[in-house]
Amino acid sequence: MSFRLTAKLLLRSTLLLALLSPAAYAVPTGKITIAVPSEPGTLDPMRSNNRYNHTFNANMFEALFVRDSRAELVPGLAESVNISSDGLTYTFKLRRGVRFHDGSTMTADDVKFSMDRATNPATKNPMASFLKAIERVDIANPDTIVVKLKERDGAFLKKLAFAGWVIPRRYFESVGEEGFARRPIGSGPFKFKSRSINEFIELEANELHRSNVPKVKDLVYRTIPEDAVRLAELQTGRVDIATEMPPPLMERIEALKDVKAVSHPTGAVYWVVFNVKDGKDNPVTKLKVRQALNYGIDKQAIIKGVLRGQATQVAGALVPSITPPDPTLKPYPYDPAMARKLLAEAGYPNGLKVEMYGSVGRYTLDRDISLAIANSLKGIGVDVDLKLWESSKWVGDLGKKYYPMSYQEFGNTIFDPEGLMIFGVHTKAFWSFYTNPQVDKLIDESMAIIDTKQRNAHFQKIDRLLHEDASHIFLWESKIVMGVKDKLNWTPAPGDTWFKFWDASWQK
Amino acid sequence: MLSYLLGRLWHALLCVLGVSVIVFAITNLIGDPVNLLLPPEVSSADRQAYREALGLDRDPVTQYLIFLSKAVQGDLGVSYRFNVPVLELVLSRFPATVELALAAIVFAVLVGMSTGIVSAIWPGTLVDRLVQGVSLVGMAAPTFWVGIMLILLFSVQLQLLPTAGRSGWSSLVLPAITLGWYSTAVISRMTRSTMLEVLDSDYIRMSVLKGTPRRVIIFKHSLKNILTTMVTIVSLQLVVLLAGAVITETIFAWPGIGRLLIQSAGSGDYPVVQGITLLCSLLFVLIDFVTDLLYFAIDPRIRHNL
Amino acid sequence: MVGLFVLVGIFAPWLSPHDPAQQNIGNTLMPPFWEAGGSMAHPLGTASLGQDVLSGIIYGARVSLLVAVCAVFLSGAFGVTVGLLAGFLGGWVDSLLMRLCDMQLSIPFILLAIALIGALGPSMGNVIFVIAITNWVSYARVARAETRSLRERDFVKAARISGTGLARLLAVHIFPNVLNSVVVLATLDIGKVIIFESGLSFLGLGVQPPTPSWGAMLADGRKYVNIAWWLSMFPGLAIMVVALGVNFLGDWVRERLDPKFLE
């Protein structure tokens, strides 16, 4: 063609494209620096072994279904899903035109590869148990992925949103696992920029994202273990967000000039776990003793005095910010008289001695809380032999050594009560030491229920049973205290600690 | 002399070997890292599979031999937590600690020696008493307390220096002072006492009688004599510094070896723990060696004794 | 000064206004009596569970005293024995024992502490054990050096010729002469050990609550240093003052026993 014709064609097509393309996103600008006390190990989403991985997974990767910045479950890499009537076949219609951070386009092959890798025992994926219902993943056609389950799983989509991350096959196979750990590539709103282990992790906005291009260009996570130093950095303005601050510092943070103190429900519940499984004739195997202990701790005083109000008492196993508990089920009140009465009925009129194992440095103020609990129980004649062990020793021995009572946290994973039930209550759970065949059966049955309202009702039933059996000493759902710059528009959804930053922005 | 050096080398190698055995034994003693490496959601069966995949189910002796055979080839294994080779990980954190230690030593030597000399030249005066007092306090103050106080004062109140992290020269100041504090005090006192001894010696008295100017006496004659002692002290302090580095690095969020060590020990990342210890002992042995060489260079008497 | 420290340690229960472990969660993090919000009931303020800081300091003296004395004694005993044997017997025994020393020195003390306390659990006994294990080398070296020079002295040679057994030789002839330098080292060491112990507590490896220890109080206080400076200041001061005092004592001892400073 002649030159002039080519030029005209070019001009016209450019104009056409400019008119047809969707409203351009605002170019991301600015930086958010967040100070965290610890960091993930490898950033490979299928080797996530640490709770700090989850915020990176949520920002850098996507799954067939994802959680948006309000923590709502929404379609992600899949446009829609069709669940067969027997609940065993999930047919996902894949979205077209999804680009990975390296520019390549996502295909069904990448999805199958990722799911297979995640469930393959050779991968050693710590989150593999969330996907254990999967029997096989097939590509029906370039736009459709079919997942066949071994058994019904009512929370399957939620589990996908937590552990079903998709990574590019070609890239992974060319750099290998170690290469991928050094420079991970996904399709999420943020892409990996750089990392200095023990120092910082930098992410930057992914401008190729179809719908969630971040408003902020750079995201820097700085690892600063000392609480006082995180506060100092916040004070001097060198960080914009400081997380996991000790509750007594809340006032101080609020008093800082351009910073607001944020109290964020974590969706994590704290219990004193009874080892009923291996107990033999330990007092805690008796129902009345467990109930007495529940009545005998002044939980409200501890929440007020030690946690400065940064917790909400729970009645059982349903976490308020995630699943509405049955409003007629009230938490155990502080009733020393009742506690003593129960102890006497159980055969301990003069009190009893029991061991409790607490960690130091694993959970916020864990040591202080363990001490306060032991102190409270003294008031009803229970002499607690408190063993406080440094975090790694405590964890290492958990499940191996007999802990009649232990102060533990169970975090939120899939925004569904099943998570807590499976990992904290069921007989088969690794870090749970409670056993009740009736409860186990009900938990197993819950897997088959897909409708949300029915699930909630079912779990409320289980909750009541646990409450009446005093399966644990039910303490509270915790809140973490953060300092956030006033000018930063960012509010994480309650119960969501995998902080998502693509909707965060700076006020002018 | 060559045979002496070779002997020292052999001695050093045995030392490192011994350390590797001890460290291996210790990390095995701490126990099973699997619970530390995996979150609560992993089942018992999966944990066992993980254990086997990491080779932790074999007996300790086999594990040690495997470790040793790989180590001599330069392969220190792969970090359980970060999934990158241990050698690469440790070497990437090394410069930060070296930077910190060097800065601390430089600070300690400069301030320590100068205050020690000043104190020795004017014994019994107010200056001397002040220096002695401060150095005593310096030896008694715990590192972490000093660190936190410094942060509060210089960073928060006065806003003069950055608080945490490694970001250029200004961020090195507070950590270096915190780490070097104790050594400064020690060096100051040692310099003072050694200097006093030397100033008291016949050789110096002769110089005074001969009429040599004071400055020459101090700087040329005395200093040379105290150098041997100083070298000993400094090398000993380097050892102290590494221990103190763990605490300083934790407080100031300094991304060095010390922090990596304590973090890895606490999270079950034993290959990294073993790697760091091995490299550290190699380093100490090296420092020892270099100190010996320095003795040769400085003190002719040692050379002759051989 | 040191006398005061020892006295406070021994008579702690009578001196202390409160039980240091007594909690008072209605009154946590109270400031010292001279600040707003403070009271004379808790003159130096309270800690995160309402424990009285002054009582903590008084009782903490006991712990520091006990740990320091025991650890120094143990490491001294072990180190001196090693040094005596190495210095006297020489040859392969000497070689072996010196290698042991070097190996010990190459391992970062922190690592050994983490590992051992991790395996054995934190308790006063284990803390003493760990400090003793990492601290014995300097005693060994000093003892060895002294022994070697003493070995050549006439009275020793005479005893050997007359057939005195090894143990008796070491105990009666050599040891008393080595004692001087060792005592100097020991007194200086007490201060160092007190700081070691506080460092261990700082890392979470030391004496556990409710037993109060200055190091542990410091470690706790560091979270709150922006809002409750008294939690860090007073234990820190206590450690400093005692270490200072002990160092003075050491200097004094050295001057009395050892005119020429050996190191």
mmCIF file of N, CA and C in Angstrom, chain A residues 424-508:
data_model
loop_
_atom_site.group_PDB
_atom_site.id
_atom_site.type_symbol
_atom_site.label_atom_id
_atom_site.label_comp_id
_atom_site.label_asym_id
_atom_site.label_seq_id
_atom_site.Cartn_x
_atom_site.Cartn_y
_atom_site.Cartn_z
ATOM 1 N N GLY A 424 -9.531 -26.970 64.915
ATOM 2 C CA GLY A 424 -9.477 -26.696 66.336
ATOM 3 C C GLY A 424 -10.340 -27.582 67.192
ATOM 4 N N VAL A 425 -11.256 -28.304 66.557
ATOM 5 C CA VAL A 425 -12.227 -29.019 67.368
ATOM 6 C C VAL A 425 -12.279 -30.509 67.043
ATOM 7 N N HIS A 426 -12.176 -30.817 65.784
ATOM 8 C CA HIS A 426 -12.335 -32.214 65.351
ATOM 9 C C HIS A 426 -11.280 -33.103 65.980
ATOM 10 N N THR A 427 -11.653 -34.317 66.262
ATOM 11 C CA THR A 427 -10.714 -35.258 66.870
ATOM 12 C C THR A 427 -9.465 -35.428 66.031
ATOM 13 N N LYS A 428 -9.637 -35.364 64.710
ATOM 14 C CA LYS A 428 -8.486 -35.616 63.842
ATOM 15 C C LYS A 428 -7.540 -34.422 63.722
ATOM 16 N N ALA A 429 -7.929 -33.294 64.255
ATOM 17 C CA ALA A 429 -7.088 -32.106 64.082
ATOM 18 C C ALA A 429 -5.769 -32.258 64.793
ATOM 19 N N PHE A 430 -4.733 -31.698 64.228
ATOM 20 C CA PHE A 430 -3.407 -31.873 64.800
ATOM 21 C C PHE A 430 -3.198 -31.061 66.060
ATOM 22 N N TRP A 431 -3.656 -29.839 66.059
ATOM 23 C CA TRP A 431 -3.419 -28.994 67.219
ATOM 24 C C TRP A 431 -4.642 -28.860 68.098
ATOM 25 N N SER A 432 -5.521 -29.832 67.982
ATOM 26 C CA SER A 432 -6.667 -29.771 68.866
ATOM 27 C C SER A 432 -6.691 -31.051 69.669
ATOM 28 N N PHE A 433 -7.119 -30.975 70.875
ATOM 29 C CA PHE A 433 -7.058 -32.157 71.731
ATOM 30 C C PHE A 433 -8.400 -32.483 72.342
ATOM 31 N N TYR A 434 -9.421 -32.062 71.667
ATOM 32 C CA TYR A 434 -10.766 -32.319 72.135
ATOM 33 C C TYR A 434 -11.325 -33.475 71.319
ATOM 34 N N THR A 435 -12.163 -34.284 71.955
ATOM 35 C CA THR A 435 -12.773 -35.345 71.169
ATOM 36 C C THR A 435 -14.213 -35.576 71.594
ATOM 37 N N ASN A 436 -15.063 -35.652 70.631
ATOM 38 C CA ASN A 436 -16.490 -35.831 70.882
ATOM 39 C C ASN A 436 -17.106 -36.401 69.612
ATOM 40 N N PRO A 437 -17.432 -37.688 69.633
ATOM 41 C CA PRO A 437 -17.910 -38.330 68.400
ATOM 42 C C PRO A 437 -19.137 -37.655 67.793
ATOM 43 N N GLN A 438 -20.014 -37.155 68.666
ATOM 44 C CA GLN A 438 -21.226 -36.505 68.146
ATOM 45 C C GLN A 438 -20.839 -35.242 67.362
ATOM 46 N N VAL A 439 -19.910 -34.458 67.942
ATOM 47 C CA VAL A 439 -19.468 -33.233 67.277
ATOM 48 C C VAL A 439 -18.739 -33.569 65.978
ATOM 49 N N ASP A 440 -17.900 -34.589 66.030
ATOM 50 C CA ASP A 440 -17.181 -34.987 64.819
ATOM 51 C C ASP A 440 -18.150 -35.298 63.693
ATOM 52 N N LYS A 441 -19.187 -36.041 64.046
ATOM 53 C CA LYS A 441 -20.159 -36.447 63.027
ATOM 54 C C LYS A 441 -20.819 -35.214 62.425
ATOM 55 N N LEU A 442 -21.210 -34.269 63.281
ATOM 56 C CA LEU A 442 -21.861 -33.067 62.782
ATOM 57 C C LEU A 442 -20.912 -32.251 61.892
ATOM 58 N N ILE A 443 -19.635 -32.195 62.282
ATOM 59 C CA ILE A 443 -18.688 -31.444 61.459
ATOM 60 C C ILE A 443 -18.555 -32.112 60.094
ATOM 61 N N ASP A 444 -18.432 -33.420 60.106
ATOM 62 C CA ASP A 444 -18.319 -34.134 58.828
ATOM 63 C C ASP A 444 -19.538 -33.878 57.954
ATOM 64 N N GLU A 445 -20.705 -33.863 58.604
ATOM 65 C CA GLU A 445 -21.929 -33.623 57.833
ATOM 66 C C GLU A 445 -21.942 -32.231 57.211
ATOM 67 N N SER A 446 -21.297 -31.275 57.898
ATOM 68 C CA SER A 446 -21.359 -29.899 57.396
ATOM 69 C C SER A 446 -20.711 -29.778 56.034
ATOM 70 N N MET A 447 -19.775 -30.685 55.755
ATOM 71 C CA MET A 447 -19.088 -30.612 54.471
ATOM 72 C C MET A 447 -20.087 -30.670 53.324
ATOM 73 N N ALA A 448 -21.186 -31.399 53.545
ATOM 74 C CA ALA A 448 -22.113 -31.617 52.445
ATOM 75 C C ALA A 448 -23.052 -30.439 52.213
ATOM 76 N N ILE A 449 -23.106 -29.505 53.139
ATOM 77 C CA ILE A 449 -24.081 -28.416 53.009
ATOM 78 C C ILE A 449 -23.473 -27.270 52.230
ATOM 79 N N ILE A 450 -24.149 -26.881 51.159
ATOM 80 C CA ILE A 450 -23.588 -25.816 50.329
ATOM 81 C C ILE A 450 -24.261 -24.465 50.597
ATOM 82 N N ASP A 451 -25.533 -24.488 50.889
ATOM 83 C CA ASP A 451 -26.237 -23.231 51.097
ATOM 84 C C ASP A 451 -25.750 -22.534 52.367
ATOM 85 N N THR A 452 -25.417 -21.246 52.255
ATOM 86 C CA THR A 452 -24.813 -20.528 53.369
ATOM 87 C C THR A 452 -25.689 -20.475 54.598
ATOM 88 N N LYS A 453 -26.974 -20.185 54.415
ATOM 89 C CA LYS A 453 -27.846 -20.063 55.594
ATOM 90 C C LYS A 453 -27.939 -21.387 56.330
ATOM 91 N N GLN A 454 -28.033 -22.459 55.545
ATOM 92 C CA GLN A 454 -28.109 -23.772 56.187
ATOM 93 C C GLN A 454 -26.819 -24.091 56.927
ATOM 94 N N ARG A 455 -25.704 -23.714 56.316
ATOM 95 C CA ARG A 455 -24.421 -23.970 56.960
ATOM 96 C C ARG A 455 -24.354 -23.245 58.294
ATOM 97 N N ASN A 456 -24.690 -21.987 58.280
ATOM 98 C CA ASN A 456 -24.613 -21.223 59.511
ATOM 99 C C ASN A 456 -25.464 -21.841 60.605
ATOM 100 N N ALA A 457 -26.682 -22.259 60.219
ATOM 101 C CA ALA A 457 -27.573 -22.856 61.217
ATOM 102 C C ALA A 457 -26.961 -24.136 61.768
ATOM 103 N N HIS A 458 -26.408 -24.913 60.866
ATOM 104 C CA HIS A 458 -25.786 -26.186 61.279
ATOM 105 C C HIS A 458 -24.632 -25.921 62.250
ATOM 106 N N PHE A 459 -23.809 -24.950 61.908
ATOM 107 C CA PHE A 459 -22.671 -24.662 62.784
ATOM 108 C C PHE A 459 -23.113 -24.071 64.111
ATOM 109 N N GLN A 460 -24.205 -23.365 64.089
ATOM 110 C CA GLN A 460 -24.692 -22.834 65.364
ATOM 111 C C GLN A 460 -25.077 -23.978 66.285
ATOM 112 N N LYS A 461 -25.603 -25.040 65.663
ATOM 113 C CA LYS A 461 -25.959 -26.217 66.462
ATOM 114 C C LYS A 461 -24.702 -26.812 67.116
ATOM 115 N N ILE A 462 -23.671 -26.950 66.304
ATOM 116 C CA ILE A 462 -22.423 -27.505 66.832
ATOM 117 C C ILE A 462 -21.876 -26.605 67.940
ATOM 118 N N ASP A 463 -21.979 -25.312 67.685
ATOM 119 C CA ASP A 463 -21.480 -24.341 68.637
ATOM 120 C C ASP A 463 -22.111 -24.530 70.011
ATOM 121 N N ARG A 464 -23.426 -24.741 70.010
ATOM 122 C CA ARG A 464 -24.137 -24.893 71.273
ATOM 123 C C ARG A 464 -23.643 -26.144 72.006
ATOM 124 N N LEU A 465 -23.429 -27.208 71.237
ATOM 125 C CA LEU A 465 -22.929 -28.439 71.855
ATOM 126 C C LEU A 465 -21.573 -28.208 72.516
ATOM 127 N N LEU A 466 -20.713 -27.505 71.784
ATOM 128 C CA LEU A 466 -19.387 -27.244 72.329
ATOM 129 C C LEU A 466 -19.475 -26.397 73.590
ATOM 130 N N HIS A 467 -20.365 -25.412 73.533
ATOM 131 C CA HIS A 467 -20.513 -24.535 74.680
ATOM 132 C C HIS A 467 -20.965 -25.327 75.899
ATOM 133 N N GLU A 468 -21.955 -26.208 75.669
ATOM 134 C CA GLU A 468 -22.488 -26.953 76.805
ATOM 135 C C GLU A 468 -21.498 -27.990 77.313
ATOM 136 N N ASP A 469 -20.678 -28.481 76.410
ATOM 137 C CA ASP A 469 -19.694 -29.474 76.853
ATOM 138 C C ASP A 469 -18.424 -28.811 77.368
ATOM 139 N N ALA A 470 -18.419 -27.495 77.352
ATOM 140 C CA ALA A 470 -17.233 -26.753 77.775
ATOM 141 C C ALA A 470 -15.974 -27.369 77.160
ATOM 142 N N SER A 471 -16.008 -27.522 75.844
ATOM 143 C CA SER A 471 -14.904 -28.195 75.163
ATOM 144 C C SER A 471 -13.588 -27.466 75.376
ATOM 145 N N HIS A 472 -13.676 -26.159 75.524
ATOM 146 C CA HIS A 472 -12.478 -25.368 75.764
ATOM 147 C C HIS A 472 -12.851 -24.257 76.728
ATOM 148 N N ILE A 473 -11.856 -23.542 77.207
ATOM 149 C CA ILE A 473 -12.203 -22.305 77.903
ATOM 150 C C ILE A 473 -12.302 -21.268 76.798
ATOM 151 N N PHE A 474 -13.541 -20.802 76.568
ATOM 152 C CA PHE A 474 -13.749 -19.869 75.465
ATOM 153 C C PHE A 474 -13.372 -18.474 75.913
ATOM 154 N N LEU A 475 -12.409 -17.895 75.279
ATOM 155 C CA LEU A 475 -11.962 -16.582 75.717
ATOM 156 C C LEU A 475 -12.526 -15.492 74.827
ATOM 157 N N TRP A 476 -11.833 -15.175 73.733
ATOM 158 C CA TRP A 476 -12.294 -14.032 72.953
ATOM 159 C C TRP A 476 -11.811 -14.071 71.525
ATOM 160 N N GLU A 477 -12.403 -13.172 70.713
ATOM 161 C CA GLU A 477 -11.845 -12.887 69.393
ATOM 162 C C GLU A 477 -10.976 -11.648 69.558
ATOM 163 N N SER A 478 -9.789 -11.704 69.031
ATOM 164 C CA SER A 478 -8.874 -10.596 69.293
ATOM 165 C C SER A 478 -8.994 -9.507 68.244
ATOM 166 N N LYS A 479 -8.514 -8.338 68.639
ATOM 167 C CA LYS A 479 -8.419 -7.245 67.673
ATOM 168 C C LYS A 479 -6.969 -6.817 67.634
ATOM 169 N N ILE A 480 -6.475 -6.499 66.470
ATOM 170 C CA ILE A 480 -5.117 -5.963 66.493
ATOM 171 C C ILE A 480 -5.171 -4.453 66.395
ATOM 172 N N VAL A 481 -4.149 -3.861 67.007
ATOM 173 C CA VAL A 481 -4.079 -2.412 67.032
ATOM 174 C C VAL A 481 -3.085 -1.969 65.971
ATOM 175 N N MET A 482 -3.517 -1.050 65.128
ATOM 176 C CA MET A 482 -2.610 -0.540 64.099
ATOM 177 C C MET A 482 -2.579 0.970 64.151
ATOM 178 N N GLY A 483 -1.469 1.518 63.703
ATOM 179 C CA GLY A 483 -1.401 2.964 63.544
ATOM 180 C C GLY A 483 -1.397 3.233 62.054
ATOM 181 N N VAL A 484 -2.315 4.051 61.597
ATOM 182 C CA VAL A 484 -2.416 4.344 60.167
ATOM 183 C C VAL A 484 -2.430 5.857 59.975
ATOM 184 N N LYS A 485 -1.712 6.338 58.999
ATOM 185 C CA LYS A 485 -1.694 7.779 58.736
ATOM 186 C C LYS A 485 -3.108 8.251 58.403
ATOM 187 N N ASP A 486 -3.467 9.397 58.956
ATOM 188 C CA ASP A 486 -4.803 9.950 58.732
ATOM 189 C C ASP A 486 -5.127 10.084 57.255
ATOM 190 N N LYS A 487 -4.131 10.484 56.490
ATOM 191 C CA LYS A 487 -4.404 10.788 55.089
ATOM 192 C C LYS A 487 -4.524 9.544 54.214
ATOM 193 N N LEU A 488 -4.324 8.375 54.813
ATOM 194 C CA LEU A 488 -4.391 7.164 54.006
ATOM 195 C C LEU A 488 -5.801 6.589 54.065
ATOM 196 N N ASN A 489 -6.423 6.444 52.899
ATOM 197 C CA ASN A 489 -7.744 5.819 52.852
ATOM 198 C C ASN A 489 -7.566 4.320 52.713
ATOM 199 N N TRP A 490 -7.701 3.633 53.824
ATOM 200 C CA TRP A 490 -7.564 2.181 53.754
ATOM 201 C C TRP A 490 -8.256 1.573 54.944
ATOM 202 N N THR A 491 -9.252 0.734 54.691
ATOM 203 C CA THR A 491 -9.908 0.065 55.807
ATOM 204 C C THR A 491 -10.051 -1.414 55.485
ATOM 205 N N PRO A 492 -9.329 -2.273 56.179
ATOM 206 C CA PRO A 492 -9.495 -3.702 55.937
ATOM 207 C C PRO A 492 -10.844 -4.185 56.481
ATOM 208 N N ALA A 493 -11.396 -5.200 55.852
ATOM 209 C CA ALA A 493 -12.677 -5.738 56.297
ATOM 210 C C ALA A 493 -12.486 -6.503 57.600
ATOM 211 N N PRO A 494 -13.493 -6.490 58.492
ATOM 212 C CA PRO A 494 -13.347 -7.209 59.761
ATOM 213 C C PRO A 494 -13.083 -8.692 59.521
ATOM 214 N N GLY A 495 -12.166 -9.227 60.263
ATOM 215 C CA GLY A 495 -11.841 -10.644 60.128
ATOM 216 C C GLY A 495 -10.818 -10.911 59.043
ATOM 217 N N ASP A 496 -10.464 -9.889 58.292
ATOM 218 C CA ASP A 496 -9.540 -10.089 57.182
ATOM 219 C C ASP A 496 -8.159 -9.574 57.558
ATOM 220 N N THR A 497 -7.228 -10.487 57.823
ATOM 221 C CA THR A 497 -5.885 -10.014 58.111
ATOM 222 C C THR A 497 -4.947 -10.215 56.932
ATOM 223 N N TRP A 498 -5.504 -10.652 55.785
ATOM 224 C CA TRP A 498 -4.620 -10.712 54.598
ATOM 225 C C TRP A 498 -4.803 -9.378 53.896
ATOM 226 N N PHE A 499 -4.159 -8.384 54.415
ATOM 227 C CA PHE A 499 -4.411 -7.015 53.984
ATOM 228 C C PHE A 499 -4.260 -6.818 52.489
ATOM 229 N N LYS A 500 -5.290 -6.235 51.913
ATOM 230 C CA LYS A 500 -5.291 -6.010 50.467
ATOM 231 C C LYS A 500 -5.176 -4.524 50.234
ATOM 232 N N PHE A 501 -4.326 -4.137 49.330
ATOM 233 C CA PHE A 501 -4.040 -2.716 49.202
ATOM 234 C C PHE A 501 -4.425 -2.087 47.884
ATOM 235 N N TRP A 502 -5.154 -2.830 47.025
ATOM 236 C CA TRP A 502 -5.350 -2.198 45.722
ATOM 237 C C TRP A 502 -6.382 -1.065 45.733
ATOM 238 N N ASP A 503 -7.176 -0.995 46.779
ATOM 239 C CA ASP A 503 -8.122 0.118 46.854
ATOM 240 C C ASP A 503 -7.631 1.237 47.763
ATOM 241 N N ALA A 504 -6.434 1.061 48.304
ATOM 242 C CA ALA A 504 -5.934 2.083 49.222
ATOM 243 C C ALA A 504 -5.448 3.285 48.426
ATOM 244 N N SER A 505 -5.657 4.462 48.982
ATOM 245 C CA SER A 505 -5.202 5.658 48.260
ATOM 246 C C SER A 505 -4.904 6.775 49.241
ATOM 247 N N TRP A 506 -4.144 7.734 48.774
ATOM 248 C CA TRP A 506 -3.822 8.889 49.603
ATOM 249 C C TRP A 506 -4.801 10.009 49.335
ATOM 250 N N GLN A 507 -5.229 10.637 50.416
ATOM 251 C CA GLN A 507 -6.056 11.836 50.238
ATOM 252 C C GLN A 507 -5.185 12.963 49.740
ATOM 253 N N LYS A 508 -5.813 13.878 49.044
ATOM 254 C CA LYS A 508 -5.003 14.992 48.522
ATOM 255 C C LYS A 508 -4.750 16.006 49.633
#
